[in-house]
mmCIF file of C-alpha atoms in Angstrom:
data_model
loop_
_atom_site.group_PDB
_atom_site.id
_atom_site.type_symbol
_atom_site.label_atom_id
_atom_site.label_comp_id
_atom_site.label_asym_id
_atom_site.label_seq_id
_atom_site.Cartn_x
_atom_site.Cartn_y
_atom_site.Cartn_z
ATOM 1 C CA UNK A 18 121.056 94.406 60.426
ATOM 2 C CA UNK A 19 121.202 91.719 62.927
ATOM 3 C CA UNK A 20 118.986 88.112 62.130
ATOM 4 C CA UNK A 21 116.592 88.789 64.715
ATOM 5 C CA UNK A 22 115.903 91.405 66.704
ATOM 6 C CA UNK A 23 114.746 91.732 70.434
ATOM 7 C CA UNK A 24 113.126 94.605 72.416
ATOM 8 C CA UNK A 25 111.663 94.838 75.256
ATOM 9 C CA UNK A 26 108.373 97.053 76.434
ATOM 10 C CA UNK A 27 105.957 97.283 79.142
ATOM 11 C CA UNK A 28 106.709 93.744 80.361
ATOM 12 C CA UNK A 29 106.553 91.703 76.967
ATOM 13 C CA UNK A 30 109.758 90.783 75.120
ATOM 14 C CA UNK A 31 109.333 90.937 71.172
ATOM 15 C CA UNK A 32 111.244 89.142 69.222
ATOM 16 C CA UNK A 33 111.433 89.227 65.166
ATOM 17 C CA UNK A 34 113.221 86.929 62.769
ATOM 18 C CA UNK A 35 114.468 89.577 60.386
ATOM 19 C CA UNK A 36 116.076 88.359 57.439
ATOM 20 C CA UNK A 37 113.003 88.784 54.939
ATOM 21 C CA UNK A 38 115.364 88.354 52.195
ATOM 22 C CA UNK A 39 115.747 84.366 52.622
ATOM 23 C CA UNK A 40 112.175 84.609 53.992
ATOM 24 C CA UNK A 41 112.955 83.927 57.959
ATOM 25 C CA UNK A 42 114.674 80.423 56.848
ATOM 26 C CA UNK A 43 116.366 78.766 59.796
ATOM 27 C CA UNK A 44 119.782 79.344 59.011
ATOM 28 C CA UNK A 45 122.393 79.338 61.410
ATOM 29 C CA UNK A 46 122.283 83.525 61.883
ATOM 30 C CA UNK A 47 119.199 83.245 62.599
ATOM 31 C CA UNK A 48 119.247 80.169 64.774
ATOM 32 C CA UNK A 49 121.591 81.483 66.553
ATOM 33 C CA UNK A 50 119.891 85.223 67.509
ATOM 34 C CA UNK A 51 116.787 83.458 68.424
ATOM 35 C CA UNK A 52 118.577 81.400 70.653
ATOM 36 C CA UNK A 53 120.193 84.337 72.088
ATOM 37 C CA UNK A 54 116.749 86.089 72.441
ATOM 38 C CA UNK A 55 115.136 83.445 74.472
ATOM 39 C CA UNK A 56 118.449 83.429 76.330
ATOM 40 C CA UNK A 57 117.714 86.996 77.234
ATOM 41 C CA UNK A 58 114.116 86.687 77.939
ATOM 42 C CA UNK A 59 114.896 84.172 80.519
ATOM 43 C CA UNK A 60 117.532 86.252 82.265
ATOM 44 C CA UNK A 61 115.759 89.429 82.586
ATOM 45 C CA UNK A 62 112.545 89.071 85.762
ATOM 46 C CA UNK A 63 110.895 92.434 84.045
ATOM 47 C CA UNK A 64 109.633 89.959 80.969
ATOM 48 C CA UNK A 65 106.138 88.142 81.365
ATOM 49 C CA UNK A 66 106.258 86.972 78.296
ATOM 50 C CA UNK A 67 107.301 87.154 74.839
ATOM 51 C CA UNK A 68 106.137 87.444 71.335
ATOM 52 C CA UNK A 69 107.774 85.674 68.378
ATOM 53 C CA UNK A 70 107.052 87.442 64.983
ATOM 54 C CA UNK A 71 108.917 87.814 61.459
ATOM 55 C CA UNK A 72 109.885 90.850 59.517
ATOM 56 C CA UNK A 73 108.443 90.556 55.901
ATOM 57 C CA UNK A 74 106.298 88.782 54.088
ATOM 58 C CA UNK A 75 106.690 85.500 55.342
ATOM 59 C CA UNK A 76 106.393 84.320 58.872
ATOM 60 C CA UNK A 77 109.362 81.572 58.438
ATOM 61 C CA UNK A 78 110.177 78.807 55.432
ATOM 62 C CA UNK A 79 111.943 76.159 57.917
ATOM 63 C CA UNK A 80 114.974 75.073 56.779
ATOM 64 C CA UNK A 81 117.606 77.298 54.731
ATOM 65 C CA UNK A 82 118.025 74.943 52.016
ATOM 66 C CA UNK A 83 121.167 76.717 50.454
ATOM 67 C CA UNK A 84 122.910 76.493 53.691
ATOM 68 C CA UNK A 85 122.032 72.973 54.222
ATOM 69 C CA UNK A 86 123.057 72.221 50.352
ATOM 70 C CA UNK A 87 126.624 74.090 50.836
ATOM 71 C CA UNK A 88 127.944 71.447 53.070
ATOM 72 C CA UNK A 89 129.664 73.445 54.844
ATOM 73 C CA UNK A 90 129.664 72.078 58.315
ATOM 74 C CA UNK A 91 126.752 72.936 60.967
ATOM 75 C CA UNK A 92 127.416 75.574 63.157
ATOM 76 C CA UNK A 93 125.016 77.130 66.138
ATOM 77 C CA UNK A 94 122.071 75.814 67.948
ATOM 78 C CA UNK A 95 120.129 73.090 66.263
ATOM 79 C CA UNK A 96 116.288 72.791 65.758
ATOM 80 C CA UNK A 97 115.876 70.740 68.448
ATOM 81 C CA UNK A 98 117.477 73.144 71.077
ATOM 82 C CA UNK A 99 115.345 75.996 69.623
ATOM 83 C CA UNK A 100 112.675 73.962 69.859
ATOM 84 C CA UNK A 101 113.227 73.050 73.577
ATOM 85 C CA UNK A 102 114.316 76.442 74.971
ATOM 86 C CA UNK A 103 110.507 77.804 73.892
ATOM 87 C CA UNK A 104 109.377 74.973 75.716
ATOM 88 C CA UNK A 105 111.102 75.533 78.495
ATOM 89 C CA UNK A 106 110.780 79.531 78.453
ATOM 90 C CA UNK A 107 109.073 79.478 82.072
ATOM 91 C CA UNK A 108 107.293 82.480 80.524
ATOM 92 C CA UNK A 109 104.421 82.533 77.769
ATOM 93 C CA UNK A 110 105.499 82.256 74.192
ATOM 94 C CA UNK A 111 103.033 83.668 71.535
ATOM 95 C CA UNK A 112 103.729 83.504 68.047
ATOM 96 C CA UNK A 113 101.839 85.996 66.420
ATOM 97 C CA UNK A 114 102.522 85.125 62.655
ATOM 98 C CA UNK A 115 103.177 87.883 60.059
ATOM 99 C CA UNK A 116 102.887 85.632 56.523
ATOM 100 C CA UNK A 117 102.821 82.182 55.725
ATOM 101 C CA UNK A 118 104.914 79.226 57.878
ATOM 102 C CA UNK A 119 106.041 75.914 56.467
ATOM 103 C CA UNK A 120 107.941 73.041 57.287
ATOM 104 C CA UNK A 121 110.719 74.044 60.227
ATOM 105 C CA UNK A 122 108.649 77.235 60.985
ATOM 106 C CA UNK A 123 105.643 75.326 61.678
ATOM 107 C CA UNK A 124 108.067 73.774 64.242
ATOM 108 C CA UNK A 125 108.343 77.173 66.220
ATOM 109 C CA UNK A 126 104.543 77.762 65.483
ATOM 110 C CA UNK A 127 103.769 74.690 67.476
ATOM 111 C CA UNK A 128 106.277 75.459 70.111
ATOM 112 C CA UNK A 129 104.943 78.372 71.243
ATOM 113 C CA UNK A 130 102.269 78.492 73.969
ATOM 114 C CA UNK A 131 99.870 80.371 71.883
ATOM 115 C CA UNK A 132 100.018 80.688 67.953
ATOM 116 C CA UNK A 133 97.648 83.378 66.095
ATOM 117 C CA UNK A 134 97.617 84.136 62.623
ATOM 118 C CA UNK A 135 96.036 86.657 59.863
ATOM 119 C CA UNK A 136 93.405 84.496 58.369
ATOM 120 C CA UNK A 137 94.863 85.122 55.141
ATOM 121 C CA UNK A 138 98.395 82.985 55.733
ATOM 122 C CA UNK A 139 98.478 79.603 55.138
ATOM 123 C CA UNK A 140 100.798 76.487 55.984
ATOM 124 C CA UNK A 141 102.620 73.569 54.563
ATOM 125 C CA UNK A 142 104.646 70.745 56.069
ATOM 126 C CA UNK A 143 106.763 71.035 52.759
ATOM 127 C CA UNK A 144 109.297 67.808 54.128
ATOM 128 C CA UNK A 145 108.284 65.099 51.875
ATOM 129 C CA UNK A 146 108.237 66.788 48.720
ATOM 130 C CA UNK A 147 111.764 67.780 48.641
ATOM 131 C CA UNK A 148 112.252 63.721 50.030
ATOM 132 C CA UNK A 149 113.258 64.437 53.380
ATOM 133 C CA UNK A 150 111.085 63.686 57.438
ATOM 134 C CA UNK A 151 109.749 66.245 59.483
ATOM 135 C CA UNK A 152 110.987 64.406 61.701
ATOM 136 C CA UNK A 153 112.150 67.110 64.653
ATOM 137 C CA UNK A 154 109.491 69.025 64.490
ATOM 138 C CA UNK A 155 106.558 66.223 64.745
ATOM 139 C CA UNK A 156 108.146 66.186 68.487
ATOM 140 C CA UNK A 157 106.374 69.522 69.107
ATOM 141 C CA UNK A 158 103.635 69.216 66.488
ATOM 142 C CA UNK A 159 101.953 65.264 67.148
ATOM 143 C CA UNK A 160 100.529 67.222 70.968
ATOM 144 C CA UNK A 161 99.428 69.992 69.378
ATOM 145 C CA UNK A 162 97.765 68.653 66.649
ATOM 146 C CA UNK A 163 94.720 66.304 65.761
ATOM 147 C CA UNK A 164 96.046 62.871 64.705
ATOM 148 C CA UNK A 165 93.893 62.727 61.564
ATOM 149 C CA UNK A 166 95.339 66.318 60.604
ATOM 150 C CA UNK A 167 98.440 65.628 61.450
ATOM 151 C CA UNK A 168 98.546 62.407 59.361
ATOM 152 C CA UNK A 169 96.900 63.767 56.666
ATOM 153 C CA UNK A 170 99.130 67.459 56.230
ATOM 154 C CA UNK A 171 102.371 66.018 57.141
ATOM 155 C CA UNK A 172 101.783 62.856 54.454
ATOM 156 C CA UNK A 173 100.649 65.019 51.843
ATOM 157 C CA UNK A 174 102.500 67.981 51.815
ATOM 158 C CA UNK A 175 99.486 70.313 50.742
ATOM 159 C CA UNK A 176 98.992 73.844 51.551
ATOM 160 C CA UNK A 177 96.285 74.284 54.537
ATOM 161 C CA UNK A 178 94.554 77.581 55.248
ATOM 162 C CA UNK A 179 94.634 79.426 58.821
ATOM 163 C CA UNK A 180 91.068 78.186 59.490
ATOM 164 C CA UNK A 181 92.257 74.581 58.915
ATOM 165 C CA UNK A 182 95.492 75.215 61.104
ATOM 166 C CA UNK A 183 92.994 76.677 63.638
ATOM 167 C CA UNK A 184 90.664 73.111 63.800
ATOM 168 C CA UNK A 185 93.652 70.824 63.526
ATOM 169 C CA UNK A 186 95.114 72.438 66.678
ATOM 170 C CA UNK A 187 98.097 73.814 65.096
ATOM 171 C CA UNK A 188 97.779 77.444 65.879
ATOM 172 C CA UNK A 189 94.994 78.915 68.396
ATOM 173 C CA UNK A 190 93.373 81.468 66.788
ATOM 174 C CA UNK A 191 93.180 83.396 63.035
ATOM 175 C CA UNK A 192 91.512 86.816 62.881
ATOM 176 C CA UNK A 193 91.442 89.433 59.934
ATOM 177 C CA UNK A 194 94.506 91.610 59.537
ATOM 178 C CA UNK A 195 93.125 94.889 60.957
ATOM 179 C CA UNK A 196 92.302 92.737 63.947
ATOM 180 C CA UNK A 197 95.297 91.063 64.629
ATOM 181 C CA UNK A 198 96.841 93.318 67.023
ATOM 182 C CA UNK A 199 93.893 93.890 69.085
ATOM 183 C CA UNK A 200 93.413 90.276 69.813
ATOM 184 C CA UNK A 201 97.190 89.644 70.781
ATOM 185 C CA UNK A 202 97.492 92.930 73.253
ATOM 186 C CA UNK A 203 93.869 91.498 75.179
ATOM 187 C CA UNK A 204 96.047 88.468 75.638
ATOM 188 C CA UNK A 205 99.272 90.142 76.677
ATOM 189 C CA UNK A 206 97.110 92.586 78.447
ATOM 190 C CA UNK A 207 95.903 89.334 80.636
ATOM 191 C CA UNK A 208 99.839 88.324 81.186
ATOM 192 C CA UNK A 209 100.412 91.645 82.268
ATOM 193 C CA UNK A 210 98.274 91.331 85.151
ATOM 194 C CA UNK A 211 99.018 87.509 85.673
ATOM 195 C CA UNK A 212 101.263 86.822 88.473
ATOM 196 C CA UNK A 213 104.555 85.528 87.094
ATOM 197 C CA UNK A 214 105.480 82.193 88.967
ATOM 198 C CA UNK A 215 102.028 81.478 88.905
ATOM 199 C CA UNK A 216 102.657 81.428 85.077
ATOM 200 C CA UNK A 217 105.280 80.268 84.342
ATOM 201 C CA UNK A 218 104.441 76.793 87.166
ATOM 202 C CA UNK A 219 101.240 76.054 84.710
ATOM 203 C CA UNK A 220 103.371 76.390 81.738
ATOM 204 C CA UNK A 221 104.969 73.309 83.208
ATOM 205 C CA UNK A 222 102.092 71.902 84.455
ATOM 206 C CA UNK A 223 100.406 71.436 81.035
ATOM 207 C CA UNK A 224 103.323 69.900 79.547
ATOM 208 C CA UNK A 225 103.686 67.280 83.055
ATOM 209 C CA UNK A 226 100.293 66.323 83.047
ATOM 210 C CA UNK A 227 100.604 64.568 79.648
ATOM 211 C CA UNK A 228 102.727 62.093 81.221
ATOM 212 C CA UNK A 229 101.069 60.846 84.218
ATOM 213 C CA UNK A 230 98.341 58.676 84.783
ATOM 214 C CA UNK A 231 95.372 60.069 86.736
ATOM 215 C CA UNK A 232 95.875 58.900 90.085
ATOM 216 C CA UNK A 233 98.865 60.452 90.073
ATOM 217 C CA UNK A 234 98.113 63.576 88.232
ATOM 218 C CA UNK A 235 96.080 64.363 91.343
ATOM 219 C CA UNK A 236 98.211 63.634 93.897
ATOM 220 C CA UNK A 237 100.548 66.002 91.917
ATOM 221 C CA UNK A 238 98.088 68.729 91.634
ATOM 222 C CA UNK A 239 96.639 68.558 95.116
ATOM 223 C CA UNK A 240 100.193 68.907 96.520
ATOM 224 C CA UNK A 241 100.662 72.121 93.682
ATOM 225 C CA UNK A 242 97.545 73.498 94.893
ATOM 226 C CA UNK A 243 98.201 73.746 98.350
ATOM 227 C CA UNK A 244 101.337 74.962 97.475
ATOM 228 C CA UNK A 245 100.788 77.655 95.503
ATOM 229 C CA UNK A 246 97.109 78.658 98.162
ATOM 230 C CA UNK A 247 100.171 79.210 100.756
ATOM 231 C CA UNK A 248 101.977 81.689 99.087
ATOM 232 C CA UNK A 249 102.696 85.341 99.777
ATOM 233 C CA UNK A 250 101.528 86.142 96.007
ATOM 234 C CA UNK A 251 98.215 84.273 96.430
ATOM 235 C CA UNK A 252 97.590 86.300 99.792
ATOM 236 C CA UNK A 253 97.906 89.735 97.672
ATOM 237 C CA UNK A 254 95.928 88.107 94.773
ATOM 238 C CA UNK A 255 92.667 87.540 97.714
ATOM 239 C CA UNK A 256 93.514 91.167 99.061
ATOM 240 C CA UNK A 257 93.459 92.605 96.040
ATOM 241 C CA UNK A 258 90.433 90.898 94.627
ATOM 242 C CA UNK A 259 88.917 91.880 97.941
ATOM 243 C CA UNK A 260 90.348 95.965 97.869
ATOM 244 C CA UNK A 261 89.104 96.419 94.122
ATOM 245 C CA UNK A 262 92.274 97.268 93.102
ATOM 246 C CA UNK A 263 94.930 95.235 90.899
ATOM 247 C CA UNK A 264 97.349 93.634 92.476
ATOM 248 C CA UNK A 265 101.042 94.313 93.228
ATOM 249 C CA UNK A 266 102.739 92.605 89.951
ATOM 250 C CA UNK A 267 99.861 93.854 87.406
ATOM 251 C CA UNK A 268 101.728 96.243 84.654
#
């Protein structure tokens, strides 16, 4: 049984941490066949997107603390290079939770572009009880998150419901069990008829647009704009809107 497995159908790439039996910790297995996944999903043009889910009862505990106790030396990808290659996925990245996250999991939760969870699961920036910093992961959590939120879960500790990760930002949407599915396929449903550099451009867009001040945000999106107006996949978006009929990259 391989650490995570990846499969792809009808477009969208899923990918599962699967070793329930340490709970989807982080270990180096598992680091490693993530890293491989997103590898893949990058490489192949027939995936729109991808969703990130867990095998089990639990969605991912962060860290494997046994590993990190053996002292054994590190081996494969770090957090921080998980971390980046969702971010940098030029394709949407949903995590679509299966159980509780905390600590380093909540890291990939706050990665990925969109984050939904069964309303039942809840979350925990364990770090400071066990005396260490969530440090990598508050890279990718602080711009997701509301500062008093943020403050208050990662100071704390506590356990926080899906509702509350929901307000403070942290994941986009909770919905009952049975529902679950329904509301991730009308969102991969909308990817599937999205056209993909026109994705995968505002992926990057959201993330450049922190970083600019407003003058030139415009000047930046003015010159994207006309860009993207000028294309040969914008022409078959107006012809198709036009025809009735979905356009040429719609799966």
């Amino acid at each position: 049984m391989t650490a995570v497995s990846y499969e792809v159908e009808r477009g969208i790439a899923t990918i599962t941490l699967n070793s329930p039996a340490n709970r989807n910790a982080l270990s180096a297995a598992v680091r490693t066949g993530l890293a491989d996944a997103l590898a893949a999903a990058r490489a192949d043009d027939g995936v729109r997107a991808a969703v990130l889910t867990g095998a089990g009862t639990v969605f991912c505990a962060g860290a494997d603390l046994k590993e990190v106790s053996s002292g054994e030396p590190v081996t494969g990808p770090g957090i921080p290079e998980i971390l980046a290659a969702i971010l940098d996925l030029p394709k949407p990245v949903i995590a679509k939770l299966n159980g509780p996250a905390r600590a380093g999991g909540l890291g990939i939760v706050a990665a990925c572009d969109i984050a939904v969870a069964p309303d039942d699961v809840t979350f925990a920036f364990t770090e400071v009880r066990i005396g260490v910093v969530p440090a990598m992961i508050a890279v990718v959590c602080k711009p997701r998150m509301a500062p008093r939120a943020l403050s208050r879960y990662f100071l704390t500790g506590e356990t926080f419901s899906a509702a509350d990760a929901v307000e403070s930002g942290l994941i986009t949407a909770c919905a009952p069990r049975a529902e679950l599915d329904g509301l991730v396929d009308g969102m991969l449903d909308g990817l599937r008829r999205a056209e993909p550099k026109a994705v995968g451009r505002t992926k990057a867009l959201v993330e450049e647009l922190a970083g600019m001040d407003r003058a030139e945000a415009f000047t930046m999106a003015e010159r994207l704009s006309q860009e993207f107006f000028a294309s040969p996949e914008a022409a078959e978006g107006r012809r198709s809107f036009f025809e009735k009929r979905p356009p040429k990259w719609a799966i």
